[in-house]
Short mmCIF file of C-alpha atoms and ligand atoms in Angstrom, two decimals:
data_model
loop_
_atom_site.label_atom_id
_atom_site.label_comp_id
_atom_site.label_asym_id
_atom_site.label_seq_id
_atom_site.Cartn_x
_atom_site.Cartn_y
_atom_site.Cartn_z
CA MET A 1 -7.69 110.25 169.02
CA LYS A 2 -11.21 109.17 168.82
CA GLU A 3 -12.55 112.44 170.41
CA ARG A 4 -10.62 114.70 167.79
CA TRP A 5 -11.82 112.66 164.88
CA LYS A 6 -15.36 113.31 166.01
CA ASN A 7 -14.73 117.20 165.95
CA MET A 8 -13.57 117.08 162.33
CA PRO A 9 -16.20 118.38 159.77
CA SER A 10 -18.20 115.66 158.09
CA PRO A 11 -17.27 114.51 154.47
CA THR A 12 -20.69 116.10 153.25
CA TYR A 13 -19.71 119.44 154.76
CA ILE A 14 -16.13 119.20 153.13
CA VAL A 15 -17.62 118.31 149.73
CA GLY A 16 -20.10 121.21 150.09
CA PHE A 17 -17.44 123.50 151.01
CA LEU A 18 -15.18 122.55 148.04
CA PHE A 19 -18.25 122.81 145.79
CA LEU A 20 -18.90 126.44 147.00
CA LEU A 21 -15.20 127.27 146.43
CA PHE A 22 -15.55 125.84 142.87
CA ILE A 23 -18.60 128.00 142.26
CA VAL A 24 -16.93 131.13 143.50
CA GLY A 25 -13.87 130.45 141.38
CA PHE A 26 -15.98 129.86 138.37
CA CYS A 27 -17.78 133.17 138.92
CA ILE A 28 -14.53 135.11 139.24
CA GLN A 29 -13.23 133.30 136.12
CA TYR A 30 -16.15 133.72 133.93
CA THR A 31 -18.23 136.70 134.91
CA ASP A 32 -16.99 140.15 134.30
CA LEU A 33 -15.11 141.51 137.27
CA LEU A 34 -15.99 144.96 136.16
CA ILE A 35 -19.75 144.15 137.02
CA LEU A 36 -18.82 143.59 140.50
CA PHE A 37 -16.67 146.64 140.48
CA LYS A 38 -19.36 148.76 139.02
CA GLN A 39 -21.81 147.58 141.73
CA LEU A 40 -19.30 148.74 144.34
CA ASN A 41 -18.83 152.11 142.70
CA PRO A 42 -21.78 153.46 140.61
CA LYS A 43 -19.55 156.38 139.50
CA LEU A 44 -17.76 154.00 137.24
CA ASP A 45 -20.90 153.48 135.14
CA GLU A 46 -19.92 155.83 132.35
CA ASN A 47 -16.57 154.26 132.07
CA TYR A 48 -17.99 150.84 132.17
CA LYS A 49 -20.19 151.58 129.17
CA GLU A 50 -17.17 152.76 127.12
CA LEU A 51 -15.33 149.71 128.27
CA GLU A 52 -18.05 147.26 127.34
CA HIS A 53 -16.87 147.64 123.70
CA CYS A 54 -13.26 147.23 124.59
CA LYS A 55 -14.06 144.13 126.55
CA THR A 56 -15.85 142.40 123.62
CA LEU A 57 -12.76 143.21 121.64
CA LEU A 58 -10.61 141.57 124.25
CA TYR A 59 -12.76 138.61 125.18
CA GLY A 60 -15.09 138.28 122.21
CA GLU A 61 -15.35 135.27 119.87
CA ASN A 62 -13.10 137.04 117.38
CA LYS A 63 -10.09 137.51 119.75
CA LYS A 64 -8.08 135.38 117.40
CA LYS A 65 -8.21 138.09 114.71
CA ARG A 66 -5.14 140.17 115.44
CA ALA A 67 -6.71 143.29 114.24
CA LEU A 68 -9.41 143.06 116.92
CA ASN A 69 -6.97 143.05 119.72
CA VAL A 70 -6.05 146.15 121.64
CA LEU A 71 -2.30 145.46 121.61
CA THR A 72 -0.05 144.16 118.77
CA PRO A 73 2.42 141.30 119.47
CA TRP A 74 5.03 144.03 119.89
CA LEU A 75 2.90 145.78 122.46
CA ALA A 76 1.81 148.83 120.34
CA PRO A 77 -1.76 149.82 121.37
CA ILE A 78 -4.50 149.49 118.72
CA ILE A 79 -6.87 152.44 119.38
CA TRP A 80 -10.44 151.26 119.43
CA ASN A 81 -13.40 153.18 120.95
CA GLY A 82 -13.22 152.87 124.67
CA THR A 83 -9.45 152.22 124.91
CA PHE A 84 -8.52 155.71 125.93
CA ASN A 85 -9.31 158.54 128.31
CA ILE A 86 -9.39 161.69 126.27
CA THR A 87 -9.53 164.01 129.20
CA VAL A 88 -6.23 162.81 130.44
CA LEU A 89 -4.63 162.77 127.09
CA ASP A 90 -5.91 166.32 126.20
CA ALA A 91 -4.16 167.60 129.29
CA GLN A 92 -0.91 165.78 128.43
CA HIS A 93 -0.97 167.39 124.86
CA LYS A 94 -2.02 170.81 125.97
CA ASP A 95 1.10 172.43 124.30
CA THR A 96 1.48 169.93 121.48
CA ARG A 97 1.61 171.36 117.92
CA ILE A 98 0.08 169.11 115.33
CA GLY A 99 0.25 169.32 111.55
CA LEU A 100 -2.23 167.88 109.02
CA SER A 101 -1.16 167.39 105.53
CA VAL A 102 -3.34 167.00 102.56
CA PHE A 103 -3.06 167.02 98.74
CA GLY A 104 -5.69 168.56 96.41
CA VAL A 105 -4.09 168.35 92.98
CA LYS A 106 -5.98 168.68 89.71
CA LYS A 107 -9.61 167.64 90.13
CA TYR A 108 -9.18 166.66 93.73
CA ILE A 109 -9.21 170.29 94.72
CA ARG A 110 -13.02 169.81 94.97
CA PHE A 111 -12.65 167.70 98.12
CA LEU A 112 -10.54 170.30 99.97
CA LEU A 113 -13.27 172.47 101.41
CA PRO A 114 -15.49 169.71 102.93
CA PHE A 115 -12.27 168.01 104.27
CA LEU A 116 -11.06 171.20 105.98
CA GLU A 117 -14.55 172.13 107.26
CA SER A 118 -15.00 168.64 108.82
CA ALA A 119 -11.51 168.87 110.32
CA GLU A 120 -12.47 172.18 112.01
CA ARG A 121 -15.41 170.35 113.63
CA TYR A 122 -13.65 167.08 114.62
CA PHE A 123 -9.87 167.05 114.18
CA MET A 124 -7.90 168.02 117.29
CA VAL A 125 -10.45 170.44 118.56
CA GLY A 126 -8.97 172.78 121.09
CA HIS A 127 -5.36 172.07 120.00
CA ASN A 128 -2.72 173.82 118.05
CA VAL A 129 -3.14 172.68 114.40
CA THR A 130 -1.34 173.71 111.16
CA TYR A 131 -2.83 172.49 107.92
CA TYR A 132 -0.36 171.92 105.18
CA VAL A 133 -2.45 172.05 102.00
CA PHE A 134 -0.63 171.12 98.75
CA THR A 135 -2.23 172.03 95.54
CA ASP A 136 -1.53 172.98 92.00
CA LYS A 137 -4.22 175.78 92.16
CA VAL A 138 -3.36 177.81 95.19
CA ASN A 139 -5.56 180.67 94.01
CA ASP A 140 -8.63 178.54 93.57
CA VAL A 141 -8.65 177.25 97.18
CA VAL A 142 -11.72 178.37 99.19
CA LYS A 143 -10.66 178.61 102.77
CA PRO A 144 -13.03 177.59 105.44
CA LYS A 145 -13.37 179.60 108.75
CA ILE A 146 -10.38 178.50 110.91
CA ALA A 147 -10.69 178.51 114.71
CA GLU A 148 -8.24 180.37 116.82
CA GLY A 149 -4.97 178.59 117.46
CA ARG A 150 -5.16 176.83 114.03
CA THR A 151 -3.45 177.95 110.84
CA LEU A 152 -3.73 177.04 107.17
CA GLN A 153 -0.76 177.05 104.79
CA LEU A 154 -1.21 176.68 101.02
CA HIS A 155 1.81 175.23 99.09
CA ASP A 156 2.07 175.09 95.37
CA VAL A 157 2.98 171.78 93.86
CA THR A 158 3.38 170.52 90.33
CA ALA A 159 0.51 168.47 88.84
CA ASP A 160 2.06 165.26 87.40
CA LYS A 161 0.27 163.84 84.22
CA ARG A 162 -0.19 160.38 85.58
CA TRP A 163 -2.32 159.89 88.61
CA GLN A 164 0.22 157.33 89.84
CA ASP A 165 2.82 160.08 89.91
CA VAL A 166 0.48 162.45 91.69
CA VAL A 167 0.03 160.06 94.58
CA MET A 168 3.63 159.04 94.72
CA ARG A 169 4.91 162.59 94.59
CA ARG A 170 3.46 163.08 97.99
CA MET A 171 6.38 161.11 99.48
CA GLU A 172 9.00 163.41 97.75
CA ILE A 173 7.17 166.62 98.86
CA LEU A 174 6.63 165.50 102.44
CA THR A 175 10.28 164.32 102.75
CA ALA A 176 11.38 167.84 102.03
CA PHE A 177 8.76 169.44 104.31
CA ALA A 178 9.36 167.09 107.16
CA LYS A 179 13.10 167.81 106.86
CA GLU A 180 13.20 171.56 106.42
CA ARG A 181 10.10 173.39 107.47
CA MET A 182 7.98 171.18 109.75
CA PRO A 183 10.50 170.56 112.61
CA LYS A 184 10.29 174.35 113.42
CA GLU A 185 6.57 174.40 113.36
CA ILE A 186 5.05 171.14 114.66
CA ASP A 187 5.77 168.20 116.88
CA TYR A 188 3.59 165.67 115.10
CA LEU A 189 2.43 165.28 111.43
CA VAL A 190 -0.72 163.50 110.35
CA CYS A 191 -0.96 162.66 106.65
CA ALA A 192 -4.35 162.19 105.07
CA ASP A 193 -6.16 161.63 101.71
CA VAL A 194 -8.38 164.40 100.80
CA ASP A 195 -11.26 162.50 99.55
CA MET A 196 -12.41 161.94 103.04
CA VAL A 197 -14.42 163.82 105.74
CA PHE A 198 -14.03 163.80 109.46
CA ASN A 199 -17.30 162.52 110.85
CA ASP A 200 -16.55 162.02 114.61
CA HIS A 201 -13.88 162.84 117.21
CA VAL A 202 -10.33 162.43 116.05
CA GLY A 203 -8.01 163.72 118.76
CA VAL A 204 -4.67 163.41 120.46
CA GLU A 205 -5.35 159.64 121.03
CA ILE A 206 -4.00 159.16 117.57
CA LEU A 207 -0.64 160.77 118.33
CA GLY A 208 2.51 158.60 118.65
CA ASP A 209 6.02 158.16 117.42
CA LEU A 210 5.01 156.27 114.26
CA VAL A 211 1.30 155.67 113.77
CA ALA A 212 -0.53 153.68 111.09
CA THR A 213 -4.08 152.72 110.55
CA LEU A 214 -5.68 149.35 109.85
CA HIS A 215 -6.96 149.23 106.29
CA PRO A 216 -10.77 149.03 106.59
CA GLY A 217 -10.90 146.47 103.68
CA PHE A 218 -8.42 144.05 105.12
CA PHE A 219 -8.57 144.29 108.93
CA LEU A 220 -10.20 140.83 109.13
CA SER A 221 -7.97 139.20 106.56
CA GLU A 222 -4.82 137.12 107.08
CA PRO A 223 -1.41 138.54 105.81
CA GLU A 224 -1.55 136.05 102.72
CA GLY A 225 -4.62 138.17 101.54
CA PHE A 226 -2.80 141.48 101.85
CA THR A 227 -2.07 143.20 98.50
CA TYR A 228 1.54 143.79 99.29
CA GLU A 229 4.08 144.06 96.58
CA ARG A 230 5.21 140.55 95.93
CA ARG A 231 7.78 141.02 93.12
CA PRO A 232 11.22 140.76 94.58
CA ILE A 233 12.54 143.25 92.04
CA SER A 234 10.66 146.13 93.62
CA ALA A 235 12.01 148.03 96.49
CA ALA A 236 8.47 147.66 98.18
CA TYR A 237 8.75 143.83 98.11
CA ILE A 238 7.39 141.94 100.99
CA PRO A 239 7.96 138.06 100.92
CA HIS A 240 5.03 135.65 101.37
CA GLY A 241 4.57 134.62 104.90
CA GLN A 242 5.64 138.01 106.26
CA GLY A 243 3.60 141.15 107.24
CA ASP A 244 1.63 142.10 110.28
CA PHE A 245 -1.13 144.40 109.01
CA TYR A 246 -2.19 146.08 105.77
CA TYR A 247 -1.75 149.85 106.22
CA PRO A 248 -3.34 152.44 103.98
CA ALA A 249 -1.68 155.52 102.63
CA ALA A 250 -4.71 157.57 103.35
CA PHE A 251 -4.17 158.06 107.11
CA TYR A 252 -0.96 157.80 109.09
CA GLY A 253 1.43 159.95 111.11
CA GLY A 254 3.87 160.35 113.78
CA LYS A 255 6.67 162.54 115.26
CA VAL A 256 8.12 164.84 112.62
CA ASP A 257 11.49 162.99 112.60
CA GLU A 258 9.97 159.59 112.33
CA ILE A 259 7.61 160.68 109.46
CA TYR A 260 10.62 162.23 107.75
CA LYS A 261 12.39 158.86 107.85
CA LEU A 262 9.27 157.11 106.55
CA HIS A 263 8.88 159.48 103.70
CA LEU A 264 12.46 159.46 102.76
CA ALA A 265 12.68 155.66 102.68
CA CYS A 266 9.48 155.52 100.50
CA HIS A 267 10.68 158.22 98.10
CA LYS A 268 14.08 156.49 97.71
CA GLY A 269 12.17 153.20 97.05
CA ILE A 270 9.95 154.78 94.43
CA GLU A 271 13.02 156.32 92.74
CA GLU A 272 14.92 152.99 92.81
CA ASP A 273 11.76 151.27 91.29
CA ARG A 274 11.70 153.96 88.69
CA LYS A 275 15.26 153.18 87.67
CA ASN A 276 14.42 149.52 87.47
CA LYS A 277 11.37 150.32 85.27
CA ILE A 278 8.86 148.86 87.91
CA GLU A 279 6.02 150.46 89.86
CA ALA A 280 4.80 148.98 92.96
CA ILE A 281 1.30 147.53 92.79
CA TRP A 282 -0.21 150.19 95.00
CA GLN A 283 2.34 152.83 94.40
CA GLU A 284 3.48 154.67 97.48
CA GLU A 285 1.07 152.59 99.76
CA SER A 286 3.27 149.44 98.90
CA HIS A 287 6.25 151.31 99.98
CA ILE A 288 4.76 152.44 103.12
CA ASN A 289 3.81 148.86 103.98
CA ARG A 290 7.28 147.76 103.35
CA TYR A 291 8.69 150.43 105.64
CA LEU A 292 6.27 149.63 108.44
CA LEU A 293 7.08 145.93 108.26
CA TYR A 294 10.71 146.59 109.30
CA ASN A 295 9.89 149.80 111.39
CA LYS A 296 6.97 148.80 113.32
CA PRO A 297 4.39 151.42 114.30
CA THR A 298 4.32 152.33 117.82
CA LYS A 299 0.63 152.86 117.68
CA ILE A 300 -2.15 151.57 115.42
CA LEU A 301 -5.48 153.09 114.72
CA SER A 302 -8.59 150.81 114.18
CA PRO A 303 -10.56 151.30 111.02
CA GLU A 304 -12.83 153.70 112.99
CA TYR A 305 -10.05 156.20 111.74
CA LEU A 306 -10.50 155.22 108.08
CA TRP A 307 -13.86 153.90 107.20
CA ASP A 308 -15.97 153.48 104.09
CA ASN A 309 -19.73 153.03 104.43
CA ASN A 310 -19.75 150.70 101.46
CA LEU A 311 -17.65 148.13 103.25
CA PRO A 312 -18.91 145.00 105.06
CA SER A 313 -18.13 144.26 108.77
CA GLY A 314 -19.30 147.65 109.98
CA GLU A 315 -20.55 146.12 113.13
CA TYR A 316 -16.98 146.27 114.46
CA ILE A 317 -16.84 150.03 113.95
CA LYS A 318 -18.65 151.78 116.76
CA ARG A 319 -17.52 155.31 115.68
CA ARG A 320 -17.04 156.20 112.08
CA ARG A 321 -14.50 159.03 112.63
CA PHE A 322 -13.01 159.51 109.20
CA LEU A 323 -15.08 158.53 106.25
CA ALA A 324 -14.36 158.07 102.58
CA VAL A 325 -16.32 160.45 100.30
CA HIS A 326 -17.94 158.59 97.39
CA LYS A 327 -16.42 159.79 94.22
CA ASN A 328 -17.21 159.30 90.61
CA HIS A 329 -13.88 157.76 89.43
CA GLN A 330 -14.43 158.79 85.88
CA GLU A 331 -15.09 162.24 86.72
CA VAL A 332 -12.13 162.80 89.08
CA ARG A 333 -9.65 161.20 86.78
CA ASN A 334 -7.65 164.12 85.18
C1 5GW B 401 -6.47 161.05 90.67
C2 5GW B 401 -6.89 159.82 89.87
C3 5GW B 401 -6.70 158.57 90.36
C4 5GW B 401 -5.91 158.47 91.59
C5 5GW B 401 -5.56 159.57 92.27
C6 5GW B 401 -5.79 160.87 91.85
C7 5GW B 401 -5.44 162.08 92.55
C8 5GW B 401 -5.07 162.01 93.92
C9 5GW B 401 -5.39 163.38 91.98
O1 5GW B 401 -5.63 163.57 90.77
N1 5GW B 401 -4.99 164.46 92.80
C10 5GW B 401 -4.78 164.28 94.08
O2 5GW B 401 -4.58 165.33 94.78
N2 5GW B 401 -4.67 163.11 94.66
C11 5GW B 401 -4.35 162.86 96.04
O3 5GW B 401 -3.85 161.58 96.39
C12 5GW B 401 -5.50 163.13 96.99
O4 5GW B 401 -5.10 163.77 98.17
C13 5GW B 401 -6.12 161.81 97.26
O5 5GW B 401 -6.91 161.71 98.33
C14 5GW B 401 -4.77 160.96 97.25
C15 5GW B 401 -4.88 159.42 96.99
O6 5GW B 401 -5.60 159.23 95.83
P1 5GW B 401 -7.08 158.63 95.91
O7 5GW B 401 -7.86 159.19 97.01
O8 5GW B 401 -7.76 158.59 94.51
O9 5GW B 401 -6.67 157.09 96.24
P2 5GW B 401 -7.71 155.93 96.82
O10 5GW B 401 -6.91 154.84 97.19
O11 5GW B 401 -8.41 156.62 98.02
O12 5GW B 401 -8.85 155.71 95.71
MN1 MN B 402 -8.58 158.44 98.88
#
């Protein structure tokens, strides 16, 4: 007995060993494992740089802000720079047909050419793209040079007198197109405002069954601060205490059948409101937000995909992929 006791490590040794274990545990817990990984494999250097931004989103001081996460509570990815591998995704979508719809009605026709030219530079480059341009002045449209594998369709629409009707009409027109024509021509439809330009890569990483963007003006706000329609009499009503994110009507998309369902629901809601002599606070955007509360998007785009250089909190936005064009509101109003 006595002999064996002598062979046991001394208490100092045990304490030292436990301390060492603690230090190792601490390091694993609090240092970035990717750094260790990177040292083992220098080829990961490039990926590491991309992931750095993703990491700050995941572990940074703002992780409690739900928009700054990379997954929603229902496990839909939120697409921030560095969260996708475009080479893999491009290969997966080699045969995918993508539609981009845009309205240039009345004075907004002036935004069409810069919009389309920028789309040729940055939107789904190398993929099969169909532009669906809706305008009241088909003959005045100046077409940009379109790359091979891409087509531009011009469609005539009526110009409503009130701007509110112009923006809401989009739901009705896109319901019809997503039902009749688009299923034969495209797999996914992306819907955009025209008073915008593509300013950096926007590719197949944005494709999903039902995709919406985080509104650049509200991504750091709590749902109570969102400008949802709060009057119960409207079909776009969202009760206080509810809501995940505030989604803009200026950039969203999805599989054609999903987008058809969204547009049909919004169109019906707008018609119902019309009968009840009410108009939702932000027109079709309010109806889209209502729809997406009960039909959760399967993918969400960070405000990189809808940014305005006049907004604060630009430090979160590493890539300004789709940018608002500054407009003279007086000048473009009818
Ligand atoms: C005109 C005046 C006020 C509001 C909207 C319009 C308008 C919008 C129009 O006269 N013609 C037209 O085609 N639009 C379409 O609706 C454009 O595609 C435009 O991008 C979209 C949404 O209207 P915006 O861009 O003025 O809305 P915000 O929220 O970006 O200011
Ligand atoms: Mn706009």
